[in-house]
Amino acid sequence: MANLAPNMVEPIGGFEIQGMMMSYNIFMPRLYNWCRSLGFETRKIMPSRAFCSDESQGYPIIMIAKHFGAFPFDHGRVGGIVATGRHAPHADHGEDIMIIHASHVGYDQQAKTFGNYRRLQTHDQHCSPNCGKIYHTLQWYLDEYRYARQNILLHNQDGTPCLIIDNHLLRSNTENSLLLHLEKLLHRDNEGHYIPMKMLNTARAYRAANSLIESIGIEVFLQSSPVAIGKYLTHHMFYFDRNIPEQIDEKHNLEHNLIRFMPQIITDPWPILTAAQINTQIEFDRTFRSIVRERAYHGKRVMFISGLNIDVSPEEGQLFPLTKFIPWSAYIQQRDGSFQTLEQKQVYDNLANQSTENEDEIDLESAIQMMTQSTEIQIDL
């Protein structure tokens, strides 16, 4: 069971987008040079990516290999969850460690909307949700919210502003449902009780709270017939009770990460973008603590950087998205055990101060050609 009781909303924010983006062709050499400036050794760095499994993440993976000279280890689970149980095997693969984590969201540059991505390998190259895992996780919550918006009505009862609320939304013992902060919506009598003004067959009418009337205006209640509360049902007026399975090997981490903030997410103009931001923030906090405790990383240099991938949907003639990275936080560990965590502006500034030229980058086409021209190896059994 996972629910958010009325006084348990946790603040989250501070994630800036404007002025923080870097295209991967610029971000990767800067990240490599930053690692080198911290003492990381050329050809001794074992990169790892903690990305969703979506094909839109392929271009960033190619750029990691190009600039770090090794195909990255896989720390990622669908939805942008970090598989923290893979730390030990990763540590065994290199002397210095670099992990990049990112949730991701699609961007349609024509429509200027977040959440969709063009699937080039489909017969009609249609657009579909991106990140799909985040999209499908949000659907139940969005459906519950839409139901509440349509089934809480604003009206007046004999001249008194009131709310007509569907009985389903008044049940406090219902699992898997949207629950209302009634104190923000309804008037209470002197004893603190909510007394119905009228009982209907599937709903009840209550006097509206003065604070609600003041915030949305008395005129909304004075229509000739009841009107749905719609956009006036804001995120601070409700929370969710949801029976989410226990976390097993990070399988349900995404929904556990997001449920506390679902009211803010689903009332945002771009729910998938907001969800991806919040997941990035929570996963950084969870993962850097697991790195600190991981014995296999002791005595190694470690760079863990977390952010958001914006997958700009490819246009005609493009094979890959023009992916942009927005850094959020970084954890840096030296071999003597000293470490530091950097805030978003610090991470961006450190990256921006690095050269976009990487003298150690590899030529992937030449490397592949060399392999194809190598003498055939016979494997004996």
XYZ file of N, CA and C in Angstrom, residues 9 66 98 116 159 166 170 184 257 316 340 354:
36
model
N 2.911 15.689 2.136
C 3.407 16.116 0.837
C 4.856 16.559 0.980
N 31.942 6.634 -28.126
C 32.870 7.413 -28.954
C 33.851 8.197 -28.088
N 32.530 5.874 -14.374
C 31.633 6.961 -14.739
C 30.241 6.380 -14.991
N 5.894 12.939 -26.890
C 5.786 12.045 -28.039
C 7.117 11.945 -28.784
N -29.223 29.772 -3.035
C -28.380 30.951 -2.936
C -27.069 30.740 -2.205
N -19.781 13.394 -6.078
C -20.134 12.000 -6.304
C -19.759 11.159 -5.075
N -16.288 10.379 -1.956
C -16.425 10.663 -0.521
C -16.075 9.472 0.351
N -10.188 21.640 2.370
C -9.891 22.704 1.408
C -11.078 22.996 0.493
N 8.279 6.078 -6.766
C 8.920 7.390 -6.798
C 7.915 8.511 -7.025
N 12.367 14.075 -41.192
C 12.662 13.296 -42.389
C 14.155 13.374 -42.722
N 32.118 14.572 -3.013
C 31.277 15.760 -2.964
C 30.072 15.566 -3.866
N 34.471 23.124 -19.669
C 35.326 22.141 -20.331
C 35.330 22.351 -21.841
